[in-house]
Each structure stands twice: as C-alpha cells, then as structure tokens.
PDB file of C-alpha atoms in Angstrom:
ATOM      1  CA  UNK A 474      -4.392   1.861  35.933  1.00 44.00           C
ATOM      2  CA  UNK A 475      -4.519   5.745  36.885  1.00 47.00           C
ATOM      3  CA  UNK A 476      -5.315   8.760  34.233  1.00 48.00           C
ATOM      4  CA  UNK A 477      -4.375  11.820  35.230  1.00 50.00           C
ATOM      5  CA  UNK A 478      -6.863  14.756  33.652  1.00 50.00           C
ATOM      6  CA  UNK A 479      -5.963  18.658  34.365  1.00 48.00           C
ATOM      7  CA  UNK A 480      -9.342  20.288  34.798  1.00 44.00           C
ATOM      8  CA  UNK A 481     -10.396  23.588  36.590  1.00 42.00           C
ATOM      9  CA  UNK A 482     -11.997  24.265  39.363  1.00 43.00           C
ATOM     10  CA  UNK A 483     -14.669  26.775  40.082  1.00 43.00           C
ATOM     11  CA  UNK A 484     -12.173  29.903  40.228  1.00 47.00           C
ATOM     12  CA  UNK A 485     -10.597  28.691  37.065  1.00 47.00           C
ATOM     13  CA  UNK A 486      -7.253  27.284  39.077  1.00 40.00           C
ATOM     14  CA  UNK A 487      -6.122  23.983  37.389  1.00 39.00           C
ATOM     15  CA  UNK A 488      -6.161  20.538  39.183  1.00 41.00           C
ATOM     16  CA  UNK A 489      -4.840  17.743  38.203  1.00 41.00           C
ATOM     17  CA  UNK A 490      -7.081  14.973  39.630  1.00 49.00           C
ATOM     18  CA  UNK A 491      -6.068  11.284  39.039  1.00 46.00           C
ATOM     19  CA  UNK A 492      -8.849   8.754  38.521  1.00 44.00           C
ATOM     20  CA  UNK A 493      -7.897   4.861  39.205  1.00 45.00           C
ATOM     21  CA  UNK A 494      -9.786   2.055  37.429  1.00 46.00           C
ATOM     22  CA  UNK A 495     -12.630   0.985  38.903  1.00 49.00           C
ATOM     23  CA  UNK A 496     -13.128   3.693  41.324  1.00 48.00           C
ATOM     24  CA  UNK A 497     -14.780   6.538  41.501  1.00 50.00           C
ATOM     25  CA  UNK A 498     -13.375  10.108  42.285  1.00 46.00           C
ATOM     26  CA  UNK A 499     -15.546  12.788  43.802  1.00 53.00           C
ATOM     27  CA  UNK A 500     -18.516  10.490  43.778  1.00 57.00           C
ATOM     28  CA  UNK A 501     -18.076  10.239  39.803  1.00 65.00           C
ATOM     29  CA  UNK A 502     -17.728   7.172  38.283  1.00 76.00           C
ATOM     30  CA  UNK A 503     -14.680   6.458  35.870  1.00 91.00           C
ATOM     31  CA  UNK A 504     -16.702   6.116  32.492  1.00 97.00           C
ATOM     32  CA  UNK A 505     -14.957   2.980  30.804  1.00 98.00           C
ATOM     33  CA  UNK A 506     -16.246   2.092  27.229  1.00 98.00           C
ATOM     34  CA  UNK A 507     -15.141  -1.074  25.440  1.00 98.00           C
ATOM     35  CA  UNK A 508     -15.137  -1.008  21.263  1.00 99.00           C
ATOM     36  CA  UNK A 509     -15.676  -3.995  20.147  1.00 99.00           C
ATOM     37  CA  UNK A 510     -15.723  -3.250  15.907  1.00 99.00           C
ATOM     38  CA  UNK A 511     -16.929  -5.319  13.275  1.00 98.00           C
ATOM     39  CA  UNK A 512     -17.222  -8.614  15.226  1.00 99.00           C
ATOM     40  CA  UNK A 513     -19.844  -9.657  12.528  1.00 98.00           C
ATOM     41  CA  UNK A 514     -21.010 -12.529  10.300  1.00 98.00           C
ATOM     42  CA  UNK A 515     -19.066 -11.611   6.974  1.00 98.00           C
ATOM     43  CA  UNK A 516     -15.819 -10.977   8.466  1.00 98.00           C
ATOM     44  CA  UNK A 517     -15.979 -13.615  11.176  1.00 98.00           C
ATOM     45  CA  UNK A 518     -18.168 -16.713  10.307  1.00 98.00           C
ATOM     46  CA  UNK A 519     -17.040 -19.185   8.207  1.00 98.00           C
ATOM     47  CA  UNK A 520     -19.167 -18.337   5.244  1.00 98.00           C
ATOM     48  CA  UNK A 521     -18.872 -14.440   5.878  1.00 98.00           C
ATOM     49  CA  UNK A 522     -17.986 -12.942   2.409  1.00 97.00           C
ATOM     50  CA  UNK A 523     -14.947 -11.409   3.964  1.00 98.00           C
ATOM     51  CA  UNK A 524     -13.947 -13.576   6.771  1.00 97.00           C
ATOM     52  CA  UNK A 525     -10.916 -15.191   7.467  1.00 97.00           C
ATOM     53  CA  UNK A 526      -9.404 -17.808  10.047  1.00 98.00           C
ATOM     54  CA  UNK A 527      -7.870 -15.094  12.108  1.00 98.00           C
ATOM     55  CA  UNK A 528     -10.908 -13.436  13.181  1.00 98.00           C
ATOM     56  CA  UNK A 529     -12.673 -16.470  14.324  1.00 98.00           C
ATOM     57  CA  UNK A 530      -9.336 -17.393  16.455  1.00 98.00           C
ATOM     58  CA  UNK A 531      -9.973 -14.077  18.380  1.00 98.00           C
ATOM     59  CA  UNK A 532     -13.524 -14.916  19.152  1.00 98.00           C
ATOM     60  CA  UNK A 533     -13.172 -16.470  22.617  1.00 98.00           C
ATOM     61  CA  UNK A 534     -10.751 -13.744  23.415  1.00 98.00           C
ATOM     62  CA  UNK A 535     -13.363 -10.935  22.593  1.00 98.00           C
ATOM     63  CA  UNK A 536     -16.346 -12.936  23.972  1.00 98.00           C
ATOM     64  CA  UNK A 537     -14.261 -13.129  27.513  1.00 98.00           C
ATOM     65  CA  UNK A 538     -13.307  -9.268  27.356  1.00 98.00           C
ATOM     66  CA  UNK A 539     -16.898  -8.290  26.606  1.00 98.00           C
ATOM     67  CA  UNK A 540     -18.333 -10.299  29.805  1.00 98.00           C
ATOM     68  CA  UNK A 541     -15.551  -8.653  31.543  1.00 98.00           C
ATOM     69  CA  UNK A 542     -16.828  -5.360  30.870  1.00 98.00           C
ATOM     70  CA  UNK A 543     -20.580  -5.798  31.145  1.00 97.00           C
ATOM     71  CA  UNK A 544     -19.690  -7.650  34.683  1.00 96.00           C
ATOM     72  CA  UNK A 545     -17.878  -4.855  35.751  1.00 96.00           C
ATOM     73  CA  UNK A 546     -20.480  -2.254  34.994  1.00 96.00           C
ATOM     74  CA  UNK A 547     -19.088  -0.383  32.153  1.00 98.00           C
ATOM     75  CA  UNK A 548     -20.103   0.381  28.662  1.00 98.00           C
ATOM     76  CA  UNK A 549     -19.743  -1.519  25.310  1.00 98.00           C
ATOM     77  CA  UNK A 550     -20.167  -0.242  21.869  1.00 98.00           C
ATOM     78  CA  UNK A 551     -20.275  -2.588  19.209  1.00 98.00           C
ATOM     79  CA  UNK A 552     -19.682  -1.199  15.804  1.00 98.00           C
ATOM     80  CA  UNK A 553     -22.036  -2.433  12.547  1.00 98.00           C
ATOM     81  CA  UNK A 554     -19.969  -2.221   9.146  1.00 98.00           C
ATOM     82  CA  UNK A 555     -23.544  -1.525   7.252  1.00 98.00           C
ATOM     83  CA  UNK A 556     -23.787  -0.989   3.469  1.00 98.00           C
ATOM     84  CA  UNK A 557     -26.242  -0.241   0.648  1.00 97.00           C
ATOM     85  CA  UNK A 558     -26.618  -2.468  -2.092  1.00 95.00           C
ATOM     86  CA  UNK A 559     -24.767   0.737  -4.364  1.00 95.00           C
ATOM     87  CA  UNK A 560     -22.271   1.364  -1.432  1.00 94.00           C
ATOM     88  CA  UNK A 561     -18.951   2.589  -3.297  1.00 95.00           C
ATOM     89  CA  UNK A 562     -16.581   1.165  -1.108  1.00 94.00           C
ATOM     90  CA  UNK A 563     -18.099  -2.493  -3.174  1.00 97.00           C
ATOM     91  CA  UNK A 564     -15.367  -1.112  -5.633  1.00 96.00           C
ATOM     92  CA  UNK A 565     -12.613  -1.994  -3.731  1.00 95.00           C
ATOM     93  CA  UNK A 566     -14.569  -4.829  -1.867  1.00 96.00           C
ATOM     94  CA  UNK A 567     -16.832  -7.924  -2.524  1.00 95.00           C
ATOM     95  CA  UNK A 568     -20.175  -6.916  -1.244  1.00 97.00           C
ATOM     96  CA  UNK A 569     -20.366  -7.255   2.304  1.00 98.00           C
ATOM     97  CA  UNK A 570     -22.469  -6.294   5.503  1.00 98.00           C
ATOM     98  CA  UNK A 571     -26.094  -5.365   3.196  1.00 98.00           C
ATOM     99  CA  UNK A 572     -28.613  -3.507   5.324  1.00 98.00           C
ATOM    100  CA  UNK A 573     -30.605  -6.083   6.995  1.00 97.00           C
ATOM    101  CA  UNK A 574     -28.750  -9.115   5.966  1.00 98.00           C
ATOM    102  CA  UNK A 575     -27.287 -11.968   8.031  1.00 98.00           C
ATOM    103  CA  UNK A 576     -23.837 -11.068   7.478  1.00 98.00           C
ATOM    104  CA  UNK A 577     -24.352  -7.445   8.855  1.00 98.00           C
ATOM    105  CA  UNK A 578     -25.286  -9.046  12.345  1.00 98.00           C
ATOM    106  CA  UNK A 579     -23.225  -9.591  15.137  1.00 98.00           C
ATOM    107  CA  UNK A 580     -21.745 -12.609  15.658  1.00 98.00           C
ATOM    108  CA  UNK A 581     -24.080 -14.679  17.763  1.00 98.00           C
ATOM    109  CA  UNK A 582     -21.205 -15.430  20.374  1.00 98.00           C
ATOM    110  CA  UNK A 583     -21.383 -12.524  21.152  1.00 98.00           C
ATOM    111  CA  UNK A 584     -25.040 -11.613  20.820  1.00 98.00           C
ATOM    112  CA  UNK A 585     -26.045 -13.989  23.608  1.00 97.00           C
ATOM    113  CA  UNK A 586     -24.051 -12.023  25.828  1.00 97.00           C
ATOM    114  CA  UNK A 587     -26.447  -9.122  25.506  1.00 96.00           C
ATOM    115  CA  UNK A 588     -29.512  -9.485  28.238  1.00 92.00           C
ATOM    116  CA  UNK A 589     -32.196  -7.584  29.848  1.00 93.00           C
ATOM    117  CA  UNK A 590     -30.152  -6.889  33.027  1.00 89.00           C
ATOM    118  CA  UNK A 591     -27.182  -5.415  30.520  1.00 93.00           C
ATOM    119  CA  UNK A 592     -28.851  -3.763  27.363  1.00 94.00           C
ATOM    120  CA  UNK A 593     -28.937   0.030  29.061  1.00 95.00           C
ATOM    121  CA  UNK A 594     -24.567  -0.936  28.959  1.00 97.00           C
ATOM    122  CA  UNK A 595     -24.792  -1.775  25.071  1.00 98.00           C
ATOM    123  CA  UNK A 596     -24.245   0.644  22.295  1.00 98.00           C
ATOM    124  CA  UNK A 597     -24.790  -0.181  18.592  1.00 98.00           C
ATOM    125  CA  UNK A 598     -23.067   1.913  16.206  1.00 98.00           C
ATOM    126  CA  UNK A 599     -23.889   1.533  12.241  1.00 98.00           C
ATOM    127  CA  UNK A 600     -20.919   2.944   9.893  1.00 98.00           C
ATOM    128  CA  UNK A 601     -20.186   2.352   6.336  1.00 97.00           C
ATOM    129  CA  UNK A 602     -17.073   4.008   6.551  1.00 97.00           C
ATOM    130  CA  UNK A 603     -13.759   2.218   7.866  1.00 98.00           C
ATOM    131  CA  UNK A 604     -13.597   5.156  10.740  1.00 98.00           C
ATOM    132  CA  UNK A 605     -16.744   4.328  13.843  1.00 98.00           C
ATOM    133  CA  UNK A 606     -16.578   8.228  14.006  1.00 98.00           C
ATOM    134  CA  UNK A 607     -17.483   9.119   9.956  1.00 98.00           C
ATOM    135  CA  UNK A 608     -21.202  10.262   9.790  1.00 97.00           C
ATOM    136  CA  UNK A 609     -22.525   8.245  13.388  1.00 98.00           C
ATOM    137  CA  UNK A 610     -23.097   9.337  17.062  1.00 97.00           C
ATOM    138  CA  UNK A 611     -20.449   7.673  18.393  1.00 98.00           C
ATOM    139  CA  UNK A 612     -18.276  10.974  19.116  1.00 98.00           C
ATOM    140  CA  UNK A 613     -21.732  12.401  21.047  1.00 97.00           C
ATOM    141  CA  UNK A 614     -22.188   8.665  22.981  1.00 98.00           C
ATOM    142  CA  UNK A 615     -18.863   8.853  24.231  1.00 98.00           C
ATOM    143  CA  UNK A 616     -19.181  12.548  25.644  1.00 97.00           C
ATOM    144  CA  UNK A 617     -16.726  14.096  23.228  1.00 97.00           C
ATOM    145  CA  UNK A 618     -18.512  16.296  21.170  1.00 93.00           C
ATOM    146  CA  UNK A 619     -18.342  20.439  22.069  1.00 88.00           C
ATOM    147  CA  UNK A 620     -22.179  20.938  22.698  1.00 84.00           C
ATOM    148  CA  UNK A 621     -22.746  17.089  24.333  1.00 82.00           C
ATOM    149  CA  UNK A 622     -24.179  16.652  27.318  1.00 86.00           C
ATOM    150  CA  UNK A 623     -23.047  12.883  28.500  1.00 92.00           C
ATOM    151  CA  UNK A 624     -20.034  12.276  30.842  1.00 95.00           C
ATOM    152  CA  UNK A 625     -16.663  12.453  28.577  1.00 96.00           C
ATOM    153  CA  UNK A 626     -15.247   8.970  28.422  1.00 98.00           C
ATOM    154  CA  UNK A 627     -12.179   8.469  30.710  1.00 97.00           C
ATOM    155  CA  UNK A 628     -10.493   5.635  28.412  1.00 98.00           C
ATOM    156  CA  UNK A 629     -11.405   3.295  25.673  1.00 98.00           C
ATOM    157  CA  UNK A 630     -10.757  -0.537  25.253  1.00 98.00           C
ATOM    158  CA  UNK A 631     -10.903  -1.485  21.470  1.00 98.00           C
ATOM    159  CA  UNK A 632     -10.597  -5.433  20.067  1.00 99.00           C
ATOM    160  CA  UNK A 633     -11.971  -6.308  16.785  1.00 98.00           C
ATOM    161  CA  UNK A 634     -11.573  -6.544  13.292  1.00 98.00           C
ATOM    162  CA  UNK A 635      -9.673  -5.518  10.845  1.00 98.00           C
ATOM    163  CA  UNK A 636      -6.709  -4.082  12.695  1.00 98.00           C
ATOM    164  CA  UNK A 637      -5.072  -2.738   9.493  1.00 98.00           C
ATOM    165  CA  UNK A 638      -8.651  -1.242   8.459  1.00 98.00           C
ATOM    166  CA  UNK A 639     -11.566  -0.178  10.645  1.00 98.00           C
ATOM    167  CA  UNK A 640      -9.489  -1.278  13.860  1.00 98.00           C
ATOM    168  CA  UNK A 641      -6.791   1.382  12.924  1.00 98.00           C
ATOM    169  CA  UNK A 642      -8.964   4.425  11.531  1.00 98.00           C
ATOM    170  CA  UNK A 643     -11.119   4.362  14.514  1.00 98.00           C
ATOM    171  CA  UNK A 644      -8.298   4.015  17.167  1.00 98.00           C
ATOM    172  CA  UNK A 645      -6.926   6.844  14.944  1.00 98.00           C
ATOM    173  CA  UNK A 646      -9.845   8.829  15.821  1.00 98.00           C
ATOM    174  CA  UNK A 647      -9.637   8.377  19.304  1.00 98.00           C
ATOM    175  CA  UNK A 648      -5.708   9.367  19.623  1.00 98.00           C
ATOM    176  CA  UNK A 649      -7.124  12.613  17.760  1.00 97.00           C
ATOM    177  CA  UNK A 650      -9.060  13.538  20.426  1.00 97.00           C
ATOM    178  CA  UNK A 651      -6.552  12.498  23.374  1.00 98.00           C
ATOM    179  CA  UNK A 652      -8.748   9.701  24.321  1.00 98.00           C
ATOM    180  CA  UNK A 653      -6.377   6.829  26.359  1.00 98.00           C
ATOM    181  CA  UNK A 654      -6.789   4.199  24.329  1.00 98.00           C
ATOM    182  CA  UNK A 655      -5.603  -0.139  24.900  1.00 98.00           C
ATOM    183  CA  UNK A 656      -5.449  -2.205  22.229  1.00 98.00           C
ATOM    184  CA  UNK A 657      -5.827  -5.849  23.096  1.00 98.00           C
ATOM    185  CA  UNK A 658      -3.021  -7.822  20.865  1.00 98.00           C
ATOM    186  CA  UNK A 659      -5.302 -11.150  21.481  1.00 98.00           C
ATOM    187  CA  UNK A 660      -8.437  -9.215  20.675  1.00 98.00           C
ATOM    188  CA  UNK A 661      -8.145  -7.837  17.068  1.00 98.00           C
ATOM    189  CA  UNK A 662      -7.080  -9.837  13.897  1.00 98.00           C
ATOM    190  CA  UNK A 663      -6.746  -9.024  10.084  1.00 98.00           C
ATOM    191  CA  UNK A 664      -6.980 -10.914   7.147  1.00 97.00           C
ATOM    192  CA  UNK A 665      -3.227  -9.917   6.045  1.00 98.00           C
ATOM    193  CA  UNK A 666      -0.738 -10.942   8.750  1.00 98.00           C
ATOM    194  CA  UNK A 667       1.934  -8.487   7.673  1.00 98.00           C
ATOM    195  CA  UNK A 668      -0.526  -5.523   8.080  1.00 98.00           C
ATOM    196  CA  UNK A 669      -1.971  -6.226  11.071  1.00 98.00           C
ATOM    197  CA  UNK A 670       1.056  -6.222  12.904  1.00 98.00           C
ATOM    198  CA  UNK A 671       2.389  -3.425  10.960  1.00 98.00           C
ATOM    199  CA  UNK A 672      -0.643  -1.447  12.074  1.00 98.00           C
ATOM    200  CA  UNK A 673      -0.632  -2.468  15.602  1.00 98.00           C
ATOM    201  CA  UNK A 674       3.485  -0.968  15.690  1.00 98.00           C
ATOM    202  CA  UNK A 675       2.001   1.933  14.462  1.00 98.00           C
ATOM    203  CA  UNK A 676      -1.109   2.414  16.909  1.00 98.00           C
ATOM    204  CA  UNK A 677       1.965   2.024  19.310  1.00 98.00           C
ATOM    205  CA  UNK A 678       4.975   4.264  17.951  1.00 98.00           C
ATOM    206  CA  UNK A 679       2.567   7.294  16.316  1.00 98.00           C
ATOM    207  CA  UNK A 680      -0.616   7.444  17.799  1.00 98.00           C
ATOM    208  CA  UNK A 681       0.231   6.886  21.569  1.00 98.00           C
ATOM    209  CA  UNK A 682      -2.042   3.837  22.005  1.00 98.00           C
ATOM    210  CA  UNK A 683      -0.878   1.042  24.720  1.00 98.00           C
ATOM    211  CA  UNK A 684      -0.837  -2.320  23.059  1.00 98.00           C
ATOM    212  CA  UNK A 685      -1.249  -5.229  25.108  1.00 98.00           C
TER     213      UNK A 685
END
C-alpha cells in the first residue's frame, strides 16, 4: 500500500513523496500504529457486564492482527474504556470498566501477547469517553498534535469494539485529522447487528476510511 504526503522541502517547494508499507523513505521509517479499542473484560468475556457473542467471535481475528503488527515492528495502542464509580455515562449504561477492576483489563488473549522484547511497541490509552482522542494523549502519541515532537503517524489500523460506538467516534477522529485509516470488517463487532454495519457503511461513504 503507498501514501502519498505533499511536504516541503528546505526552500519551501512542495514534494510529493510516496511512502510504501513496510519501507522506509529517506532513511525514515513508515510509522504504522494499530488501534486495537476496548478489547476488554466487560465487553468481551463472557461475564463482562456489557459483552456480547460478537465480540468474543472477533477475538482470534484481533489476537492474529496484533502479532502481525508487533512482528512487523510497528506500534499498537490499546484503548482502556475506564470509569469512576459516579461516571455519568452509567446513565445511559450498566456500570462498566470501574477503575481498577477486572472488567477494565484487557482481555488476557491478548495480554499474553505483550512481552519484554515488545512493550517499548505497546501503548495504553485510558478514556471514559466513547472518542480515544477526548481528554488522553493519544493525539500527542501519534505525532499529531501542533507543538508535538514524535514522528506524525503515516496510517492507522483500527479493530475493536463497539463499531457503532467507540469504534466509530475514534475512527471519526482520525478522518478529522486526514489520518489514512483501515478498518478491519473481521476485526470489530457490536452488540447491535444493524448498527454495526450501518456504521461501518458510514466509516466508508462519509469519512473516507477503507473497510476491509
């Protein structure tokens, strides 16, 4: 897959350089970052407050994407849906994802896949909102903030849970700032059918994103 990024050179004369996947281009590496969000006890175990069958079918398709991506040398953020006891999104919601609790961890199928030789590769991002971006460092981590100093990510992977919800609002995010964005189809689920494929259509048709 090639990106092609307009960018100036030292005169101020625009280039348009084209970076392939999995090379690099003027000795920099293209910065790859996979999403994985909300892969955690109470919305994918079986006795998760808020899970459902769907999300544990997608497990072995996230699992293999993350090991992909660590194996590969590039970057994965998992996103923590984490809550206070008072959190006011309980109104609309059972109580899920407390501070500290076993349902706010990942999922341990994907916690084994974190070792020594990968942990500098993992990102952990805490949100309480459905958007990864509201109120967390996630738009600094990935080099898009105005006074950041990390390498701007090239393109963003994203599989997870819910699509409809946190799936959506954070791929939303990421169209907003022209990040190239792939949805894996196999890799995110919802607990409503009808709105999970109604929100991949529209990650497709309005925001730009390439659903596979």
């Amino acid at each position: 897959m090639s990106i092609f990024l307009d960018v100036q050179d030292n005169e101020g004369s625009h280039l348009i350089m084209e970076y392939v996947q999995g090379d690099k281009f003027g000795g920099v590496r293209m910065r790859r970052v996979m999403i994985v969000v909300d892969m955690q006890n109470d919305f994918v175990a079986e006795t998760g407050v808020l899970s459902s069958p769907a999300a544990r079918k997608i497990v072995p398709f996230v699992r293999g994407k993350v090991q992909e991506a660590l194996q590969a040398g590039d970057e994965v953020v998992f996103t923590l849906d984490t809550h206070e006891e008072d959190d006011a999104e309980f109104v609309k919601f059972a109580p899920h994802c407390l501070r500290g609790s076993w349902g706010q961890q990942l999922i341990p199928e994907l916690q084994e896949l974190i070792q020594d030789q990968t942990a500098d590769q993992v990102h952990f991002v805490e949100k309480n909102r459905y958007s990864a971006f509201f109120r967390t460092d996630l738009e600094e981590y990935l080099g898009l903030s105005e006074a950041g100093q990390r390498q701007s990510v090239h393109e963003v992977d994203l599989v997870g849970v819910c699509t409809n919800i946190c799936c959506y609002f954070t791929a939303e995010e990421l169209a907003n700032r022209d990040v190239p964005v792939r949805v894996y189809a196999q890799g995110v689920a919802s607990f409503d059918q009808e709105a999970h494929l109604f929100a991949l259509g529209q990650m497709q048709s309005v925001l730009g994103v390439d659903v596979v």
